[in-house]
XYZ file of C-alpha atoms in Angstrom:
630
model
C -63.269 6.873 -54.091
C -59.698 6.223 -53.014
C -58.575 3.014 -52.750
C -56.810 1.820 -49.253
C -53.571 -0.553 -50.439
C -52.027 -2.948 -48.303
C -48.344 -3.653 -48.374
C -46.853 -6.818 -46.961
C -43.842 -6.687 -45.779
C -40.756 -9.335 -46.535
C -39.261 -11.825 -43.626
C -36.402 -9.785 -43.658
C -37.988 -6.102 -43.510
C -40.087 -6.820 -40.559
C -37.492 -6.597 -37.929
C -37.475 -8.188 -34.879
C -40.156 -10.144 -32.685
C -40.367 -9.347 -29.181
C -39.825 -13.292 -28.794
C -36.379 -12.288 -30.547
C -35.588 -9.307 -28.436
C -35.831 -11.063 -24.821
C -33.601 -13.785 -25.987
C -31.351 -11.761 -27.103
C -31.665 -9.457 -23.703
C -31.293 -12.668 -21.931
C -28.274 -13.561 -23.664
C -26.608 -10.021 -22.777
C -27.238 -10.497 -19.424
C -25.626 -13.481 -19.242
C -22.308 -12.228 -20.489
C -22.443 -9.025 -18.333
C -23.168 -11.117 -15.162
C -20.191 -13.674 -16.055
C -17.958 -10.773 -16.963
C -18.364 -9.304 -13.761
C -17.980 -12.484 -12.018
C -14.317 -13.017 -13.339
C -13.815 -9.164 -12.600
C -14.478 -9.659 -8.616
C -12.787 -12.895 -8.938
C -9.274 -11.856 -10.086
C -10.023 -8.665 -7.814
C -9.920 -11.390 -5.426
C -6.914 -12.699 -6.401
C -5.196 -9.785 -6.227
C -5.965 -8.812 -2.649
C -5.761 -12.368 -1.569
C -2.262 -12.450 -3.206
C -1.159 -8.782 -1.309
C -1.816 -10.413 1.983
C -0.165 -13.464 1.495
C 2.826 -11.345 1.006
C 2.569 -9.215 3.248
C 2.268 -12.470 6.181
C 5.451 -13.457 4.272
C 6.561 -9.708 5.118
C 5.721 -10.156 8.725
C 6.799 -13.711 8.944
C 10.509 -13.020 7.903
C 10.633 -9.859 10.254
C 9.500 -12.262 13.153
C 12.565 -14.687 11.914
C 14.560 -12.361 11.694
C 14.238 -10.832 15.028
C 14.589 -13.758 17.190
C 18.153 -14.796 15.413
C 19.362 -11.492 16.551
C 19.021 -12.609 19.957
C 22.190 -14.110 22.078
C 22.254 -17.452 21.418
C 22.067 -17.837 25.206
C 18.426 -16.107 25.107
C 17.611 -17.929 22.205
C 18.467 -21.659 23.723
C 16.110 -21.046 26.385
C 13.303 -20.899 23.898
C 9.666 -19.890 25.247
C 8.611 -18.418 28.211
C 7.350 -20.974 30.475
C 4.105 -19.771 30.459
C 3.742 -18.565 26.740
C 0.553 -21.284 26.032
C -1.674 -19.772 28.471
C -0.093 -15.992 27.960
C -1.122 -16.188 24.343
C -4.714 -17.445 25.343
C -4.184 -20.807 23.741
C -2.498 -21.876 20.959
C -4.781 -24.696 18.979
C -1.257 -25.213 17.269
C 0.187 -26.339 20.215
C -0.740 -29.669 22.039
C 1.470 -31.208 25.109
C 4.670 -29.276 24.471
C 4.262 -29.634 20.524
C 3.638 -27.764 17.954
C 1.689 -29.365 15.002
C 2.029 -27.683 11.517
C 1.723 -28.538 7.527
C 1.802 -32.071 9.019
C 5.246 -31.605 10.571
C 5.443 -32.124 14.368
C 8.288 -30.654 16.931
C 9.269 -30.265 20.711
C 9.072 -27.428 21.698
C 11.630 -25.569 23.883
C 10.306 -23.270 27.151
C 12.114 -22.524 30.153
C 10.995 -22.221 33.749
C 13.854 -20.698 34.836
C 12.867 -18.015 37.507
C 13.118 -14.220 35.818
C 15.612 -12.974 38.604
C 18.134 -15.240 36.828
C 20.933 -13.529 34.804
C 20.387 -15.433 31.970
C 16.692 -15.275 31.021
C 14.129 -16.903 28.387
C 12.248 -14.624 25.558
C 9.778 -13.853 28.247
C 12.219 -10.297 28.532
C 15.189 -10.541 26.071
C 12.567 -10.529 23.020
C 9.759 -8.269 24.218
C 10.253 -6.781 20.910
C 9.181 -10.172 19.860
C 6.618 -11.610 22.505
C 6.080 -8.851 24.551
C 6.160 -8.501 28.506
C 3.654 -10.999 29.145
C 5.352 -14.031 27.391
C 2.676 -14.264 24.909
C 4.373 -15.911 21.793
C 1.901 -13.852 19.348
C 1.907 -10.291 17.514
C -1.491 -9.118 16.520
C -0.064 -6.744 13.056
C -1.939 -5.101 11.225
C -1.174 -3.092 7.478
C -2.679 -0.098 7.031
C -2.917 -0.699 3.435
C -4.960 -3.916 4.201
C -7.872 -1.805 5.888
C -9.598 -4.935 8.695
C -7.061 -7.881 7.978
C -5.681 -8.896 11.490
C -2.353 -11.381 11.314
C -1.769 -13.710 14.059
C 2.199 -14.036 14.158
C 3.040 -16.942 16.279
C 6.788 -17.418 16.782
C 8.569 -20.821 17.979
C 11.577 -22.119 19.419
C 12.068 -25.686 18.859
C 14.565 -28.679 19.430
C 16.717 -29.609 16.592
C 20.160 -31.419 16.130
C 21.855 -33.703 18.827
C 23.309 -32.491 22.061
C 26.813 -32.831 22.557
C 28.435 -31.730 26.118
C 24.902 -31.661 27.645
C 23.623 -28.500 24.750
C 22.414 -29.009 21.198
C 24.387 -26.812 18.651
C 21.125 -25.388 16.887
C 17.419 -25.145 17.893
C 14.744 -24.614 15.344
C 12.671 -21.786 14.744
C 9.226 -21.166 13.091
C 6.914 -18.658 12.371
C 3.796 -19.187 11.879
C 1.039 -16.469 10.561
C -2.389 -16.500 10.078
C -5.341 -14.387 9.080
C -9.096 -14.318 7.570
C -9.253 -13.653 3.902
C -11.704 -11.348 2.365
C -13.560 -14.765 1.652
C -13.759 -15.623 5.746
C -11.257 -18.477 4.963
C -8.515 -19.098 7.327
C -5.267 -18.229 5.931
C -1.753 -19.234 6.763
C 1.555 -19.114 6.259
C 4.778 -20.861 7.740
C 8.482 -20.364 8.156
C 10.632 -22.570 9.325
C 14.338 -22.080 9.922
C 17.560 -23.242 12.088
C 19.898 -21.109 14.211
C 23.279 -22.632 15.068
C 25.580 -21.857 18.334
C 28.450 -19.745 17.908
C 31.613 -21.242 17.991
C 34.968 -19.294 18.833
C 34.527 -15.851 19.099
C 32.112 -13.814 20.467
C 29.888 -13.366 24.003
C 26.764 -15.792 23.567
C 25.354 -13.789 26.650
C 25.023 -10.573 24.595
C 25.647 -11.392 20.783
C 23.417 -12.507 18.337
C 24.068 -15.838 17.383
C 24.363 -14.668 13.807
C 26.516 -11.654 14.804
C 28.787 -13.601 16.487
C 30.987 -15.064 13.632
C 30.361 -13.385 10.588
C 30.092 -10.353 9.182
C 26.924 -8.323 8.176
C 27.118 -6.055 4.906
C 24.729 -3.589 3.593
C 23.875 -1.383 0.310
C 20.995 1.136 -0.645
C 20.253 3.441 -3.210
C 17.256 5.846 -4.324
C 17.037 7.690 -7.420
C 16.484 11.258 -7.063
C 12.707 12.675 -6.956
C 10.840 16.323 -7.693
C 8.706 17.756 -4.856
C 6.596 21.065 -5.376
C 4.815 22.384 -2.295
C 2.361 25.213 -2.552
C 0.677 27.072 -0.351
C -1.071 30.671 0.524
C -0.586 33.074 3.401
C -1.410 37.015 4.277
C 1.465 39.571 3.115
C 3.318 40.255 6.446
C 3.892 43.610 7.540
C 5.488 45.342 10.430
C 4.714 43.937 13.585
C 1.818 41.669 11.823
C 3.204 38.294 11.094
C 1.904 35.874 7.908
C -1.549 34.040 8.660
C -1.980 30.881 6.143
C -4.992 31.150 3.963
C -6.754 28.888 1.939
C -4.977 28.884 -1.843
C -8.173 29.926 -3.658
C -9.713 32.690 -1.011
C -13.104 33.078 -3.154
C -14.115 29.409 -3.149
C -14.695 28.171 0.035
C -12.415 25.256 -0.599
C -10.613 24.773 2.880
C -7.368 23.398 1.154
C -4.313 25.229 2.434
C -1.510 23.263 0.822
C -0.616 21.020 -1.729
C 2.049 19.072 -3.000
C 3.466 16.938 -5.570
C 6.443 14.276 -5.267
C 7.704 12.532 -8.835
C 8.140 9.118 -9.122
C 11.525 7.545 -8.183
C 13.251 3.824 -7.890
C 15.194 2.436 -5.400
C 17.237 -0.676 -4.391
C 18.907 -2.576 -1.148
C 21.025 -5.372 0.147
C 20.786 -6.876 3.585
C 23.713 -9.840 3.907
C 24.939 -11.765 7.020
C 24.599 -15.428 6.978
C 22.239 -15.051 4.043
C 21.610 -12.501 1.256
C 18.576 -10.184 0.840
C 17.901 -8.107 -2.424
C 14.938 -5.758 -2.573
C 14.284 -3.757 -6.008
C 11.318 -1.084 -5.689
C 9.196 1.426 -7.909
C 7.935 4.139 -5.870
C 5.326 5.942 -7.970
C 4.871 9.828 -7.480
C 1.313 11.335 -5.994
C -0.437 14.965 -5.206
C -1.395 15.527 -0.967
C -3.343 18.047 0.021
C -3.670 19.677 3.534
C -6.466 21.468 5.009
C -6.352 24.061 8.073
C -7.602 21.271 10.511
C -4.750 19.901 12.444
C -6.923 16.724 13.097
C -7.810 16.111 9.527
C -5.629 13.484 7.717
C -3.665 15.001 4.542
C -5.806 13.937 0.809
C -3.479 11.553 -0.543
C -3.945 10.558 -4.601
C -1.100 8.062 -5.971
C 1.927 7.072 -4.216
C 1.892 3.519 -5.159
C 4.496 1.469 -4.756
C 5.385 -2.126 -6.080
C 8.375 -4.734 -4.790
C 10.444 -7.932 -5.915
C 12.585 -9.833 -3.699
C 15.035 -12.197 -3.966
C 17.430 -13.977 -1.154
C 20.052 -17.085 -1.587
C 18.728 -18.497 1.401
C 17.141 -21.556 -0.206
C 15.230 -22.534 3.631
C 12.976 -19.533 2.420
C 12.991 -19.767 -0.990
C 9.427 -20.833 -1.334
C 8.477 -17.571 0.048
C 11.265 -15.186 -1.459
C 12.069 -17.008 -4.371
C 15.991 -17.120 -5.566
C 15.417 -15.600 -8.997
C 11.510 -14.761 -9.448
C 10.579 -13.298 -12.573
C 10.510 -9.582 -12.975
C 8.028 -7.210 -12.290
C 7.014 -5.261 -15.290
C 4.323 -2.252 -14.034
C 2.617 0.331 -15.710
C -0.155 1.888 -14.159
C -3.734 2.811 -15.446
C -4.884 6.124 -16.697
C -7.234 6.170 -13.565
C -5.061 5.118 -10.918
C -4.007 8.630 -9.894
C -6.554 11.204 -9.899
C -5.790 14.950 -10.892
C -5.905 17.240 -7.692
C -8.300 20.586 -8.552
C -8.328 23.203 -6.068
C -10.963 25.560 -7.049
C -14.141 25.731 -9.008
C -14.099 27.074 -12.927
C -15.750 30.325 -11.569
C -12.768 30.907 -9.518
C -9.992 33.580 -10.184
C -7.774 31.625 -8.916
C -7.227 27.948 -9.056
C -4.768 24.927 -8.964
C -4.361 21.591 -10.621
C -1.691 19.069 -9.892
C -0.494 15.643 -10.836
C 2.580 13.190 -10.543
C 4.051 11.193 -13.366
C 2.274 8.077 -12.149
C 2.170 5.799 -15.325
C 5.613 6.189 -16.108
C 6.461 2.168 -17.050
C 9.236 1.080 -14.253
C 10.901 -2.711 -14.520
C 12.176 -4.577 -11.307
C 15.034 -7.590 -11.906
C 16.071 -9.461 -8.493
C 18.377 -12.282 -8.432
C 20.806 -14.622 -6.789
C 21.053 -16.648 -9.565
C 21.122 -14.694 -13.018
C 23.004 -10.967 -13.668
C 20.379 -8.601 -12.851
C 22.872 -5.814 -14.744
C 26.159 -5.296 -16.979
C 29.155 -5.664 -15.050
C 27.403 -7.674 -12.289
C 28.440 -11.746 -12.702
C 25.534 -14.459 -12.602
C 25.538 -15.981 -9.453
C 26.280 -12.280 -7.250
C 23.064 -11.299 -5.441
C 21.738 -8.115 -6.939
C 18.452 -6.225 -7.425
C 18.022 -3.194 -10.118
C 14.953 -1.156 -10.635
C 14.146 0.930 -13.868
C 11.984 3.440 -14.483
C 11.387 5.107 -18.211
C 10.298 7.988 -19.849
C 6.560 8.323 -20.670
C 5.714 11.103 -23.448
C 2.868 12.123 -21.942
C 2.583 15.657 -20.886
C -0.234 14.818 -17.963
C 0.706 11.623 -17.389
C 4.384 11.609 -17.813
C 4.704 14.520 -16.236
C 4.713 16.458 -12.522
C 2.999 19.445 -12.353
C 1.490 21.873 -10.626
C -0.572 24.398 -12.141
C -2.446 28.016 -11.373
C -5.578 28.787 -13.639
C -5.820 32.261 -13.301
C -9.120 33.912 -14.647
C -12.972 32.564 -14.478
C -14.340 30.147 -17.416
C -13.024 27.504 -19.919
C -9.911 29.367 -20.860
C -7.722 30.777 -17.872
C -4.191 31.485 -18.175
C -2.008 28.837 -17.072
C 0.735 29.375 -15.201
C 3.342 26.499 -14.471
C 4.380 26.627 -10.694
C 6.692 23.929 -11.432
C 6.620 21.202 -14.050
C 9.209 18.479 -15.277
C 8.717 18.223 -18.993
C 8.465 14.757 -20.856
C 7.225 15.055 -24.433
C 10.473 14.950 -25.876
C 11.783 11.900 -23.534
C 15.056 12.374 -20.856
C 13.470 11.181 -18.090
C 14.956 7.349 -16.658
C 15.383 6.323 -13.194
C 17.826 3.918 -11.917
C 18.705 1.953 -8.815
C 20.581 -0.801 -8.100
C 21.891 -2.930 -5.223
C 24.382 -5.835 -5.057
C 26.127 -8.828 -2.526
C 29.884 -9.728 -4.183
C 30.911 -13.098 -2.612
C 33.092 -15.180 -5.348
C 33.082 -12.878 -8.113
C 34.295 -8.759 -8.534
C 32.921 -6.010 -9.929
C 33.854 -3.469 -12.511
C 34.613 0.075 -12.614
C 30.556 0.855 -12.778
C 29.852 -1.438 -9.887
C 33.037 -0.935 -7.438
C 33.642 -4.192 -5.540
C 36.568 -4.790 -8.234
C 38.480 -6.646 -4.903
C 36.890 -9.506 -3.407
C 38.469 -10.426 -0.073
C 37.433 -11.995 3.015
C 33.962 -11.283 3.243
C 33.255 -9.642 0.005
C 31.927 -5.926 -0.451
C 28.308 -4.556 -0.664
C 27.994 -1.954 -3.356
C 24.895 0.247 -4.344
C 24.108 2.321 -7.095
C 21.693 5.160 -8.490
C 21.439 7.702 -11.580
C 18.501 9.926 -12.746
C 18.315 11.587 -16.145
C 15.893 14.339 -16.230
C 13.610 16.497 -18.935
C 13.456 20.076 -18.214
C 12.158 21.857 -15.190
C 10.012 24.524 -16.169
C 9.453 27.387 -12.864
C 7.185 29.958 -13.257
C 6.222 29.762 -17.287
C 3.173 31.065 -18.459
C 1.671 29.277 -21.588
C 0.475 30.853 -24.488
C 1.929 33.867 -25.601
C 1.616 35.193 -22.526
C 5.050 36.610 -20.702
C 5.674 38.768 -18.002
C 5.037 42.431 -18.452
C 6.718 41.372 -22.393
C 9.766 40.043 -20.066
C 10.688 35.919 -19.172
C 9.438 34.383 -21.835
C 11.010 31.179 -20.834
C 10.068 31.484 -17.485
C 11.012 32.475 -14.146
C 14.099 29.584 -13.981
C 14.753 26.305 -16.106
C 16.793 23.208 -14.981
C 18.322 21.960 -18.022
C 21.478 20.002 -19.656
C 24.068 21.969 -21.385
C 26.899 21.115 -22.799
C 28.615 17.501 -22.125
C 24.923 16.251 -21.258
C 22.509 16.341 -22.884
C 19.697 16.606 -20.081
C 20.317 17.049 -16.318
C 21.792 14.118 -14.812
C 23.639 12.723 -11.152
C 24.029 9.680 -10.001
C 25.815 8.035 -6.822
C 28.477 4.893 -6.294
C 28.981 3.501 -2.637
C 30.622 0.473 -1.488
C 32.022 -1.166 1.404
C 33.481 -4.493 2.150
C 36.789 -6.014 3.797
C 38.666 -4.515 0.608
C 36.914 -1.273 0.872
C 36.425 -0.048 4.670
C 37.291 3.394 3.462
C 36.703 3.721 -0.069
C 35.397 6.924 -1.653
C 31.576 7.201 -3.014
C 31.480 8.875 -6.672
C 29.704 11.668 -7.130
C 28.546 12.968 -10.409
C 25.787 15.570 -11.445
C 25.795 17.837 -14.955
C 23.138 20.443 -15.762
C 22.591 24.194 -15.807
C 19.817 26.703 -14.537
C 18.712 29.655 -16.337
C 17.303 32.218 -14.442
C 15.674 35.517 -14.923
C 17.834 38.343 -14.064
C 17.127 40.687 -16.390
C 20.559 41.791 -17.937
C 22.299 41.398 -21.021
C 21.070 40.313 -24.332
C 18.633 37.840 -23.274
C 17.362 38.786 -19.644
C 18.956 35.266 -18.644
C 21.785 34.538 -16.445
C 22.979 30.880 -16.194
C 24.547 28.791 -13.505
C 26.356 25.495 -14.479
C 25.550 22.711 -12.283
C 28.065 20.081 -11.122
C 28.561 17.805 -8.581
C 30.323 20.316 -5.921
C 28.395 23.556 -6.968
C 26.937 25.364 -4.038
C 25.340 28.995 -4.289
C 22.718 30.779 -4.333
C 21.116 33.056 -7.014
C 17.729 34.992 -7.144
C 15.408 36.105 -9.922
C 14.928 39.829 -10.650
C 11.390 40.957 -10.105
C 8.522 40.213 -13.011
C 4.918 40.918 -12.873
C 1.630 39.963 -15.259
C -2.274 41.075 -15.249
C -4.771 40.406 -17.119
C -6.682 43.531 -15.743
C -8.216 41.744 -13.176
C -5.695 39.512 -11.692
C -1.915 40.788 -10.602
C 0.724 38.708 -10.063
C 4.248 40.158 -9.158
C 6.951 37.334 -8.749
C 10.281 37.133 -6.835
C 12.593 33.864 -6.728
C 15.575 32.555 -4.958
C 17.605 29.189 -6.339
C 19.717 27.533 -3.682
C 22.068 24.639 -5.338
C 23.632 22.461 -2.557
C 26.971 20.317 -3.196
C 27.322 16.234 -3.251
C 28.475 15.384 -0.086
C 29.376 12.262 1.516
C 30.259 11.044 4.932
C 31.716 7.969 6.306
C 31.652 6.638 9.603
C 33.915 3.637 11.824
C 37.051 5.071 13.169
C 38.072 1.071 13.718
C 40.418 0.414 10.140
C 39.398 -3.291 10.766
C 35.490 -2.358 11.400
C 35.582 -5.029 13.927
C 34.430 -3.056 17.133
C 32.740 -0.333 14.822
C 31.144 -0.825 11.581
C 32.386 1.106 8.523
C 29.305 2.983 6.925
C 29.074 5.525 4.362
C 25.975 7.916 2.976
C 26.483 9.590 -0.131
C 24.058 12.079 -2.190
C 24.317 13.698 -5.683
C 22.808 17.255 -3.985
C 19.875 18.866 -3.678
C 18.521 22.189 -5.792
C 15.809 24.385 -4.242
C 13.785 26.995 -6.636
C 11.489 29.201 -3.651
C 9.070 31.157 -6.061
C 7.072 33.983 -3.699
C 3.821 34.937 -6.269
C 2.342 38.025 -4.881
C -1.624 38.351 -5.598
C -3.849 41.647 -6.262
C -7.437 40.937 -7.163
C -10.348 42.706 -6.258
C -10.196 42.880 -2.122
C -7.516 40.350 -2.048
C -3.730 40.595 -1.234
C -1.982 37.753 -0.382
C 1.277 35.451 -1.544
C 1.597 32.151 -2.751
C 4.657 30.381 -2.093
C 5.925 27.468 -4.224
C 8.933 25.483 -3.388
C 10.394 22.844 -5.384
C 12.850 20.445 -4.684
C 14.922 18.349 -7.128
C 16.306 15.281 -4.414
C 19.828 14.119 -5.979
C 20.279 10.256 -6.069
C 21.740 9.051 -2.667
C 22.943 5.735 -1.522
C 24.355 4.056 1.668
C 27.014 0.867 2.196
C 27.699 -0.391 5.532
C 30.327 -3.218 6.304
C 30.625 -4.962 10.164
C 33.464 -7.782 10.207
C 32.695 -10.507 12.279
C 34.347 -10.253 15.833
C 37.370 -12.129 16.432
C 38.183 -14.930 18.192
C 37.665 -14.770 22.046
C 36.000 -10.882 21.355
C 33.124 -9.488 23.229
């Protein structure tokens, strides 16, 4: 008879008790419920921080408006009636305004409105609209349900002397709900001063009046592909758009894709402005209803400010540190038009985590050649080796399944690196410039001077991947922007300045490339065009065609390189009565690919046109009137 044996088992082979388990469960929980809680909290931090900036936004724009009134709207203060216009200010108690434990008189007029000179209640409608209502309801569309309140003030400051004080106060006061409920506020407080010896104080600004307002901008250049589909057009039948991928019922009828690009600005009159910017790249997509809002993915953009004007400071700081970005893998979406089943179908995606650097100062050099102490603002963006990621694109599977043939519409390589962006924007008051900068004369009231280059990988137009080539023909594509000789990748870049030294200096212009183009004669099928800065022509691409036996495509192109250009305006030599302004831009290059289609009972074209935007910049300078002027 067998004999049943009984094993025990050791403490540390029997595992767990269920005792065990729960407590360990519990313990889990715990961490996933306090890691979630610090999640939504700095997610509240972040949102709560992005509208306190933008009521900063909206507060300086309210300052800023009312001291470009005449000083002789601007001493009248408030409409007489602004308290009950507004429906009651709880700020406001018998004539006061009570804020951050600081008290004022206010300033309102009852002057009648038939009167030449008149109060804010008309002069700033821009400001408190044709009621006399001293608050803007404003609203950013990027803050989806967060109303600001901007209440704007006129108050009395300084002593009067012959019967009128020689500054009144302003203050700008904005409020709002945070996602919390919680009220929210912010408060600017500033002090504009009477002209004194030149200028009309009936009709200019009480800033304008005496001094002299200088300007700079500059963008790097960016890459935009469109695509879209229509019907072949034939005699007396014109082109009807159609969606891109006619067998899947996907009502998208264009699509585009825009590269990432920097940019830079200066604002000065009594006080100095800098504003460096990374503008990250996205995909839109458009369907055929004209009330449907274009699919936007991307297109983020990020800011740093900096001003000399130490009454703001708190708000835009004099040197803040800088902003260092680089976005997440998920934070733009690739665009798919099509289903895998599809003959046909797209994919497209900017170069959205490219890493981009923003340095804004009016303390420290924010660049080399710029002096510590000179108001300036640059804006970097680097390459990213990534060839999704780092790169913009715009694809066309062609053939159902897993493995399609890919055809590149248009895409900026990056694996190999050439891609920066940079833009730049500077005040020079006490100290020049150099050769790199301009502004190498400081005079008077200095010079504004703005900057931009882009280096760029190579632009790839109609490649196919693979070994795959048209018809055994263009096996480097339809058309490739590249560098040749004396650079190394395709490059411009743009200089502008403007100042009492420089009220007609010349912008400089530089761009360096080549295109290579399918033409189909001599040894290697490829003509090529050297790109400078004045280069202007147009070329086209010689006919090529590829099937796979199902699928026919039969492609035509047309390249259209445009010249740097500039123009100035301000026929005045002094730019007293005019100001002197000038716009400058590296050129633009246009590739116009027309993809004819055959498959089954389908015959249409799809047209891709891409756009490489040269760097561009602007410089304005307005001299303050003189004595006894208008």
């Amino acid at each position: 008879m067998p004999r049943i044996r009984r094993t025990k088992l050791s403490d540390r082979d029997q595992g767990f008790s269920m005792v065990e388990l729960v407590v360990a469960m519990v313990i889990i929980a715990l961490v996933l419920m306090l890691l979630i809680g610090i999640q939504i909290s700095a997610l509240t931090s972040v949102t709560e921080s992005r509208e306190r900036q933008q009521a900063t936004a909206f507060a300086n724009e309210a300052i800023e408006q009312m001291r470009a009134l005449p000083w002789n709207t601007l001493n009248r203060g408030l409409y007489t009636g602004f308290h009950s216009a507004s429906g009651f200010d709880p700020l406001v108690t018998g004539g006061q305004l009570s804020v951050d434990g600081r008290t004022v008189n206010l300033i309102n007029d009852a002057t009648d409105l038939s009167e030449p000179v008149i109060p804010l209640y008309v002069d700033g409608a821009s400001r408190f609209g044709s009621a006399g209502s001293h608050i803007q309801i404003r609203r950013d569309p990027s803050l989806a349900g967060v109303d600001f309140y901007v209440k704007s003030y006129v108050f009395a400051e300084g002593s009067a002397v012959g019967g009128e004080s020689p500054a009144v106060g302003l203050a700008v006061v904005v409020e709002w709900f945070d996602r919390s409920g919680n009220d929210a506020r912010t408060v600017l407080w500033s002090t504009a001063y009477r002209g004194g010896g030149c200028g009309d104080l009936s009709t200019q600004p009480f800033l304008g009046a005496c001094q002299a307002f200088l300007e700079s901008s500059a963008t790097s250049g960016t890459v935009v592909t469109s695509v879209s589909a229509a019907t072949i057009a034939e005699l007396g039948v014109d082109a009807v758009p159609i969606p891109l991928t006619p067998d899947s019922g996907v009502d998208q009828y264009s699509i585009s894709m825009r590269s990432a690009g920097v940019a830079a600005t200066s604002t000065s009159q009594q006080a100095t402005l800098v504003r460096g910017v990374l503008q990250y790249g996205g995909t839109t997509g458009v369907t055929n209803d004209p009330d449907a809002a274009p699919s936007e993915y991307g297109y983020a953009l990020y800011e740093l400010l900096a001003t000399d004007n130490t009454a703001v400071a708190g708000d835009v700081p004099t040197n803040p540190a800088d902003l260092v970005d680089s976005q997440g893998v998920t934070s733009e979406a690739t665009r798919t038009v099509g289903h895998v089943g599809d003959h046909v179908r797209f994919r497209a995606q900017s170069d959205y985590r490219r890493g981009g650097v923003v340095d804004a100062s009016s303390q420290e050099s924010c660049m080399s050649g710029i002096t510590a102490g000179t108001s300036c603002a640059i804006a970097t963006m680097t390459n990213l080796a990534n060839d999704t990621t780092g790169s913009g694109y715009i694809v066309v599977d062609i053939g159902p399944g897993n493995s399609p043939q890919v055809l590149r519409l248009s895409r900026r390589l990056a694996e190999s690196g050439g891609n920066s962006d940079t833009a730049w924007a500077a005040r020079f008051t006490d100290h020049a410039g150099t050769a790199s900068t301009g502004c190498q004369t400081v005079g008077g009231a200095g010079c504004a001077a703005a900057g931009a280059s882009r280096t760029m990988a190579d632009l790839h137009i109609g490649t196919l991947l693979g070994s795959a080539t048209w018809n055994g023909e263009a096996a480097s594509g339809i058309a490739r922007l590249e560098g040749r000789t004396g650079c190394s990748f395709y490059r411009d870049s743009v200089l502008v300045q403007r100042g009492a030294a420089q009220t007609d200096t010349v912008p400089t212009i530089d761009r360096c490339g080549q295109i290579r183009y399918w033409t189909g004669l001599g040894a290697t099928g490829y003509s090529t065009l050297a790109v400078n800065a004045s280069t202007d022509t147009i070329v086209y691409t010689a006919p090529v065609q590829w099937t796979n036996g199902t699928v026919t495509i039969t492609a035509t192109g047309q390249i259209q390189v445009s010249p740097g250009r500039h123009d100035a305006v301000g026929a005045d030599a002094t730019c007293n009565t005019e100001a002197c302004a000038v716009t400058a831009t590296a050129g633009n290059i246009l590739f116009v690919v027309a993809y004819e289609v055959e498959w089954s009972s389908h015959h249409y074209v799809v047209t891709s046109v891409t756009t490489v935007n040269g760097a561009s910049g602007a410089a304005l300078y307005k001299a303050a009137p003189t004595p006894g002027g208008a």
